[in-house]
Short mmCIF file of C-alpha atoms and ligand atoms in Angstrom, two decimals:
data_model
loop_
_atom_site.label_atom_id
_atom_site.label_comp_id
_atom_site.label_asym_id
_atom_site.label_seq_id
_atom_site.Cartn_x
_atom_site.Cartn_y
_atom_site.Cartn_z
CA MET A 1 109.69 92.90 116.01
CA GLN A 2 110.80 93.07 112.38
CA LYS A 3 108.14 92.19 109.82
CA VAL A 4 109.05 89.60 107.18
CA LEU A 5 107.80 89.77 103.60
CA THR A 6 107.95 87.26 100.78
CA ILE A 7 106.62 87.48 97.24
CA GLY A 8 105.68 84.52 95.07
CA GLU A 9 103.47 81.65 94.15
CA VAL A 10 100.61 80.10 96.03
CA LEU A 11 99.10 76.85 94.72
CA VAL A 12 97.61 73.60 95.97
CA GLU A 13 99.14 70.18 95.91
CA ILE A 14 97.23 66.95 95.40
CA VAL A 15 99.18 63.90 96.46
CA ALA A 16 98.84 60.29 95.30
CA THR A 17 98.75 57.85 98.20
CA THR A 18 100.24 54.99 96.17
CA LYS A 19 103.79 54.93 94.82
CA GLY A 20 104.53 54.92 91.11
CA ASP A 21 105.63 56.91 88.11
CA GLY A 22 102.76 59.08 87.00
CA PHE A 23 99.07 59.72 86.56
CA LEU A 24 98.08 57.58 83.58
CA ALA A 25 95.74 55.43 85.64
CA ALA A 26 93.14 56.31 88.27
CA GLN A 27 94.58 56.23 91.77
CA PRO A 28 93.70 57.43 95.25
CA LEU A 29 94.64 61.07 95.80
CA VAL A 30 94.55 63.30 98.88
CA GLY A 31 94.39 67.08 99.03
CA PRO A 32 94.09 69.86 98.11
CA PHE A 33 96.92 70.90 100.43
CA PRO A 34 98.05 74.55 100.59
CA SER A 35 101.40 74.91 98.81
CA GLY A 36 103.93 77.09 97.00
CA ALA A 37 107.48 77.46 98.36
CA PRO A 38 107.01 81.10 99.49
CA ALA A 39 103.66 80.20 101.07
CA ILE A 40 105.13 77.28 103.06
CA PHE A 41 108.03 79.45 104.17
CA ILE A 42 105.86 82.32 105.37
CA ASP A 43 103.40 79.94 107.04
CA GLN A 44 106.26 78.64 109.18
CA VAL A 45 107.33 82.19 110.02
CA GLY A 46 103.74 83.02 111.03
CA LYS A 47 103.37 79.90 113.17
CA LEU A 48 106.34 80.98 115.24
CA GLY A 49 104.67 84.30 115.96
CA THR A 50 106.95 86.48 113.82
CA PRO A 51 105.05 89.30 112.08
CA CYS A 52 104.93 88.46 108.38
CA ALA A 53 103.13 88.95 105.08
CA ILE A 54 103.01 87.47 101.60
CA VAL A 55 102.35 89.11 98.25
CA SER A 56 100.74 86.69 95.82
CA ARG A 57 97.78 86.16 93.54
CA VAL A 58 95.14 83.43 93.46
CA GLY A 59 91.94 82.74 91.52
CA ASP A 60 88.50 83.34 93.01
CA ASP A 61 88.18 79.64 93.83
CA ASP A 62 88.45 77.12 96.66
CA PHE A 63 92.12 76.37 95.90
CA GLY A 64 92.88 80.04 96.53
CA ARG A 65 90.66 80.17 99.60
CA VAL A 66 92.19 77.09 101.20
CA ASN A 67 95.54 78.86 101.08
CA ILE A 68 94.32 82.24 102.28
CA GLU A 69 92.44 80.71 105.20
CA ARG A 70 95.36 78.54 106.29
CA LEU A 71 97.89 81.35 106.11
CA ARG A 72 95.61 83.75 107.95
CA ALA A 73 94.93 81.17 110.68
CA ASP A 74 98.67 80.68 111.12
CA GLY A 75 99.33 84.39 111.64
CA VAL A 76 100.31 85.59 108.16
CA ASP A 77 99.13 88.99 106.88
CA VAL A 78 97.28 87.90 103.70
CA SER A 79 96.19 91.38 102.60
CA GLY A 80 98.76 91.15 99.78
CA ILE A 81 97.16 88.06 98.21
CA GLU A 82 95.13 89.44 95.33
CA ILE A 83 92.03 87.45 94.37
CA ALA A 84 91.74 87.53 90.57
CA GLU A 85 88.18 87.10 89.36
CA GLY A 86 87.76 84.72 86.44
CA GLU A 87 91.21 83.18 86.94
CA THR A 88 92.23 79.96 88.64
CA THR A 89 94.69 79.03 91.37
CA GLY A 90 97.50 76.74 90.26
CA SER A 91 97.75 73.10 91.26
CA ALA A 92 100.39 70.40 91.31
CA PHE A 93 99.80 66.65 91.37
CA VAL A 94 102.56 64.72 93.09
CA ARG A 95 103.36 61.04 93.15
CA TYR A 96 106.22 59.35 94.93
CA ARG A 97 108.22 56.78 93.05
CA GLU A 98 109.50 53.62 94.72
CA ASP A 99 112.98 55.20 95.06
CA GLY A 100 111.59 58.18 97.01
CA SER A 101 111.91 60.69 94.11
CA ARG A 102 108.85 62.67 93.07
CA ALA A 103 106.89 62.89 89.82
CA PHE A 104 105.17 66.30 89.52
CA LEU A 105 102.39 67.30 87.14
CA TYR A 106 101.93 71.06 87.31
CA ASN A 107 98.92 73.15 86.31
CA ILE A 108 100.44 76.57 86.93
CA ARG A 109 101.38 77.97 83.54
CA HIS A 110 98.14 79.90 83.16
CA SER A 111 97.26 80.28 86.82
CA ALA A 112 96.59 83.54 88.65
CA CYS A 113 100.01 83.52 90.36
CA GLY A 114 101.69 83.90 86.97
CA LYS A 115 100.56 87.54 86.96
CA ILE A 116 101.81 88.83 90.30
CA ARG A 117 102.45 92.54 89.68
CA PRO A 118 103.04 95.57 91.91
CA ASN A 119 99.82 97.16 93.16
CA PRO A 120 99.05 99.68 95.93
CA VAL A 121 98.73 96.95 98.58
CA SER A 122 101.99 95.22 97.63
CA GLU A 123 103.81 98.55 97.47
CA ALA A 124 102.61 99.45 100.97
CA LEU A 125 103.76 96.06 102.26
CA VAL A 126 107.22 96.58 100.79
CA ASP A 127 107.31 99.95 102.57
CA SER A 128 106.21 98.51 105.91
CA CYS A 129 108.35 95.34 106.10
CA ASP A 130 111.95 95.19 107.32
CA HIS A 131 113.01 91.82 105.97
CA LEU A 132 112.53 90.22 102.56
CA HIS A 133 112.86 86.50 101.90
CA VAL A 134 113.85 85.90 98.28
CA MET A 135 113.43 82.64 96.38
CA GLY A 136 115.78 82.37 93.39
CA SER A 137 113.04 80.72 91.36
CA ALA A 138 111.28 84.12 91.21
CA PHE A 139 113.80 85.19 88.56
CA SER A 140 112.58 82.61 86.08
CA ALA A 141 109.57 84.92 85.51
CA PRO A 142 110.78 88.38 84.36
CA GLU A 143 107.95 90.48 85.88
CA LEU A 144 107.99 88.68 89.20
CA GLY A 145 111.78 88.85 89.21
CA ALA A 146 111.72 92.62 88.63
CA MET A 147 109.23 93.08 91.44
CA VAL A 148 111.30 91.02 93.88
CA MET A 149 114.47 92.88 92.88
CA ASP A 150 112.80 96.26 93.44
CA ALA A 151 111.48 95.15 96.85
CA ALA A 152 114.92 93.84 97.85
CA GLN A 153 116.63 97.10 96.88
CA ARG A 154 114.09 99.24 98.74
CA ILE A 155 114.13 97.16 101.91
CA LYS A 156 117.92 96.89 101.92
CA THR A 157 118.37 100.65 101.28
CA ARG A 158 116.13 101.35 104.27
CA GLY A 159 118.43 99.29 106.48
CA GLY A 160 116.39 96.08 106.33
CA THR A 161 117.74 92.57 105.79
CA ILE A 162 117.50 89.94 103.07
CA SER A 163 117.41 86.14 103.23
CA PHE A 164 117.93 84.17 100.05
CA ASP A 165 117.07 80.56 99.25
CA PRO A 166 118.15 79.75 95.66
CA ASN A 167 115.40 77.10 95.43
CA LEU A 168 116.51 76.30 91.89
CA ARG A 169 116.19 73.18 89.83
CA PRO A 170 119.55 72.28 88.22
CA GLU A 171 118.43 73.39 84.73
CA LEU A 172 117.52 76.85 86.07
CA MET A 173 120.84 77.07 87.90
CA ARG A 174 122.62 76.80 84.56
CA ASP A 175 120.34 79.29 82.75
CA PRO A 176 122.57 82.30 81.83
CA ALA A 177 119.59 84.68 82.06
CA MET A 178 119.35 83.93 85.79
CA ARG A 179 122.96 84.88 86.51
CA ALA A 180 122.70 88.69 86.75
CA PRO A 181 119.66 88.84 89.05
CA LEU A 182 120.95 86.04 91.27
CA ASP A 183 124.33 87.79 91.58
CA ALA A 184 122.57 91.05 92.45
CA ILE A 185 120.49 89.37 95.16
CA LEU A 186 123.51 87.58 96.61
CA ALA A 187 125.27 90.93 96.94
CA MET A 188 122.38 92.10 99.17
CA THR A 189 122.03 88.86 101.14
CA ASP A 190 122.46 88.74 104.91
CA LEU A 191 121.27 85.16 105.40
CA PHE A 192 121.95 82.57 102.68
CA LEU A 193 119.98 79.30 102.79
CA PRO A 194 121.24 76.95 100.07
CA SER A 195 120.37 73.25 99.80
CA GLY A 196 123.08 70.76 98.86
CA GLU A 197 124.77 71.71 95.58
CA GLU A 198 123.25 75.22 95.64
CA LEU A 199 126.11 76.14 97.98
CA PHE A 200 128.36 76.10 94.91
CA LEU A 201 126.07 78.20 92.71
CA PHE A 202 128.22 81.31 93.14
CA GLU A 203 131.51 79.65 94.07
CA PRO A 204 131.79 76.65 91.75
CA ASP A 205 135.57 76.26 91.97
CA HIS A 206 135.79 75.47 95.66
CA ASP A 207 135.18 72.62 98.04
CA GLU A 208 132.62 73.16 100.79
CA ALA A 209 134.96 74.95 103.21
CA GLY A 210 136.34 77.14 100.40
CA ALA A 211 132.88 78.05 99.11
CA VAL A 212 131.76 79.00 102.62
CA GLU A 213 134.84 81.15 103.18
CA ALA A 214 134.43 82.91 99.83
CA LEU A 215 130.74 83.60 100.48
CA LEU A 216 131.42 85.00 103.97
CA ALA A 217 134.17 87.17 102.44
CA ARG A 218 131.53 88.64 100.14
CA GLY A 219 129.74 90.00 103.21
CA ILE A 220 127.07 87.34 103.86
CA ARG A 221 126.60 87.23 107.64
CA THR A 222 125.14 83.75 108.02
CA ILE A 223 125.11 80.71 105.75
CA VAL A 224 122.90 77.77 106.61
CA LEU A 225 123.44 74.71 104.46
CA LYS A 226 120.50 72.30 104.28
CA ARG A 227 121.63 68.71 103.88
CA GLY A 228 118.28 66.90 103.58
CA ALA A 229 118.24 63.66 105.57
CA LYS A 230 121.83 64.42 106.64
CA GLY A 231 120.91 67.44 108.80
CA ALA A 232 122.24 70.98 108.39
CA SER A 233 125.25 73.22 109.09
CA LEU A 234 125.66 76.87 109.96
CA PHE A 235 128.59 79.12 109.14
CA GLN A 236 129.45 82.62 110.30
CA LYS A 237 132.85 84.30 110.46
CA GLY A 238 134.70 82.29 113.11
CA LEU A 239 131.77 79.99 113.85
CA ARG A 240 130.55 76.63 112.57
CA ALA A 241 127.68 74.60 114.00
CA ASP A 242 126.28 71.29 112.80
CA ALA A 243 122.89 69.74 113.44
CA GLN A 244 122.66 65.98 113.13
CA PRO A 245 119.48 64.74 111.47
CA ILE A 246 116.65 63.91 113.82
CA PRO A 247 115.55 60.34 113.09
CA VAL A 248 112.05 60.49 111.65
CA GLU A 249 109.94 58.53 109.19
CA GLU A 250 110.06 60.54 105.96
CA LEU A 251 106.57 60.58 104.49
CA ASP A 252 106.72 63.67 102.27
CA PRO A 253 109.91 65.76 101.86
CA THR A 254 108.21 68.55 99.88
CA GLY A 255 108.43 71.82 101.77
CA ALA A 256 111.05 70.69 104.32
CA GLY A 257 113.55 73.31 103.18
CA ASP A 258 110.94 76.07 103.38
CA ALA A 259 109.81 75.03 106.87
CA PHE A 260 113.47 74.85 107.91
CA GLY A 261 114.19 78.29 106.42
CA GLY A 262 111.10 79.94 107.92
CA ALA A 263 111.99 78.58 111.35
CA PHE A 264 115.65 79.56 111.14
CA LEU A 265 114.82 83.09 110.00
CA SER A 266 112.33 83.58 112.84
CA PHE A 267 114.94 82.74 115.46
CA TRP A 268 117.76 84.54 113.65
CA LEU A 269 115.74 87.77 113.55
CA ARG A 270 115.08 87.46 117.28
CA GLY A 271 118.80 87.21 117.98
CA THR A 272 118.63 83.59 119.20
CA ASP A 273 122.05 81.96 119.59
CA PRO A 274 122.92 80.73 116.06
CA ALA A 275 123.56 77.09 117.08
CA GLU A 276 120.23 77.05 118.92
CA ALA A 277 118.42 78.58 115.92
CA LEU A 278 119.98 75.83 113.77
CA ARG A 279 118.84 73.13 116.22
CA LEU A 280 115.27 74.46 116.13
CA ALA A 281 115.25 74.80 112.33
CA ASN A 282 116.62 71.25 112.00
CA ALA A 283 113.66 70.11 114.10
CA ALA A 284 111.26 72.09 111.88
CA GLY A 285 112.71 70.40 108.76
CA ALA A 286 112.52 66.95 110.35
CA ARG A 287 108.92 67.45 111.46
CA ALA A 288 107.95 68.77 108.03
CA VAL A 289 108.85 65.49 106.31
CA THR A 290 106.66 63.42 108.61
CA ARG A 291 103.40 64.91 107.27
CA LEU A 292 101.74 64.32 103.94
CA GLY A 293 101.19 67.69 102.25
CA PRO A 294 103.88 70.37 101.94
CA MET A 295 102.48 72.86 104.46
CA GLU A 296 101.00 70.30 106.85
CA GLY A 297 104.25 69.87 108.73
CA THR A 298 105.02 73.49 109.65
CA SER A 299 105.48 73.79 113.41
CA THR A 300 104.66 75.90 116.43
CA ARG A 301 107.34 76.47 119.07
CA THR A 302 105.65 73.87 121.30
CA GLU A 303 105.81 71.30 118.49
CA LEU A 304 109.50 72.04 117.92
CA ASP A 305 110.25 71.63 121.62
CA ALA A 306 108.35 68.34 121.64
CA ILE A 307 110.33 66.90 118.74
CA LEU A 308 113.62 68.00 120.35
CA GLN A 309 112.63 66.48 123.68
CA GLY A 310 111.70 63.24 121.93
CA GLN A 311 115.19 63.25 120.42
CA LYS A 312 116.76 63.53 123.86
CA GLY A 313 114.58 60.84 125.44
P1 LIG B 401 115.17 71.53 100.52
O1 LIG B 401 113.71 71.18 100.55
O2 LIG B 401 115.44 73.00 100.45
O3 LIG B 401 115.98 70.70 99.56
P2 LIG B 401 116.20 69.76 102.57
O4 LIG B 401 115.60 68.58 101.88
O5 LIG B 401 117.67 69.83 102.69
O6 LIG B 401 115.68 71.13 101.99
O7 LIG B 401 115.56 69.77 104.03
C1 LIG B 401 115.71 70.87 104.90
C2 LIG B 401 116.10 70.40 106.28
O8 LIG B 401 115.07 69.58 106.82
C3 LIG B 401 117.36 69.56 106.33
O9 LIG B 401 118.52 70.37 106.34
C4 LIG B 401 117.15 68.83 107.65
O10 LIG B 401 117.41 69.70 108.73
C5 LIG B 401 115.65 68.55 107.61
N1 LIG B 401 115.34 67.26 106.97
C6 LIG B 401 115.03 67.04 105.67
N2 LIG B 401 114.82 65.72 105.42
C7 LIG B 401 115.00 65.09 106.60
C8 LIG B 401 114.93 63.72 107.03
N3 LIG B 401 114.60 62.73 106.19
N4 LIG B 401 115.18 63.44 108.32
C9 LIG B 401 115.51 64.41 109.20
N5 LIG B 401 115.58 65.72 108.87
C10 LIG B 401 115.34 66.07 107.59
#
């Protein structure tokens, strides 16, 4: 089976259990939970039994270890996570506001994952993997962006495949410095996984159907549009499939898109019928939001089947 690689940040998340705006007053917190969009994504890939690896960097501390141990237990090759002595693993404090939006306080600027650089282990992983999952946010850090671009070009040139989740905050989407690398990645993309408005990142002058058509005309094989609590849709040339949202109690939406993407990719790489892969990924996204902690809701195949059976019953 093809081996999936991703490159990017690993951190922990500490979540407030009361709703509100920020962290000015003492409040009950839970965590640390393993986190980082690439880490959540690859954890989901590993849980479904697809061979996979991550290249990252953590401090020699418990926040790093909690991630490494979780990812390893879930089937991810963690040999590419460098442990940097004397440095610290990043953290994010999260609090939910009454309206469901999130207030984040990040401690990642000076964390170990800010210095992910090519090394002999990461180079060997790029050489041994056949699929790269790219997060657009990687290009907000020039060295990480260059490393991801190089990996994408090498894997693609060897006949491998690329999935791409823009994963961009609106202010980054408008940053002109991001344009060239994002365009270059899109040109290599086989599977595009935008969320909501990200569909229009490269085709701003179209409606949804027009943007999809223009993206498929550029050579993207599969587009999967994540619609949050409204479900998801899949587009290929001559094919559209929609997944209605599975009714769940949303406890923590962080990481849903990564769990969804990791699940979809796993089935897509195995050649599962696209509508069925979408149905399973939709279940992975729905299950992800029911657990507090971004990586706590990644799913095994048995857990996906259970949530889909519950939907039927
Ligand atoms: P992202 O985190 O990338 O913004 P979304 O929030 O769109 O991703 O979530 C990814 C997928 O997870 C959705 O397309 C949907 O399938 C599922 N999902 C997310 N939120 C819910 C919800 N509240 N109820 C049911 N399914 C959900």
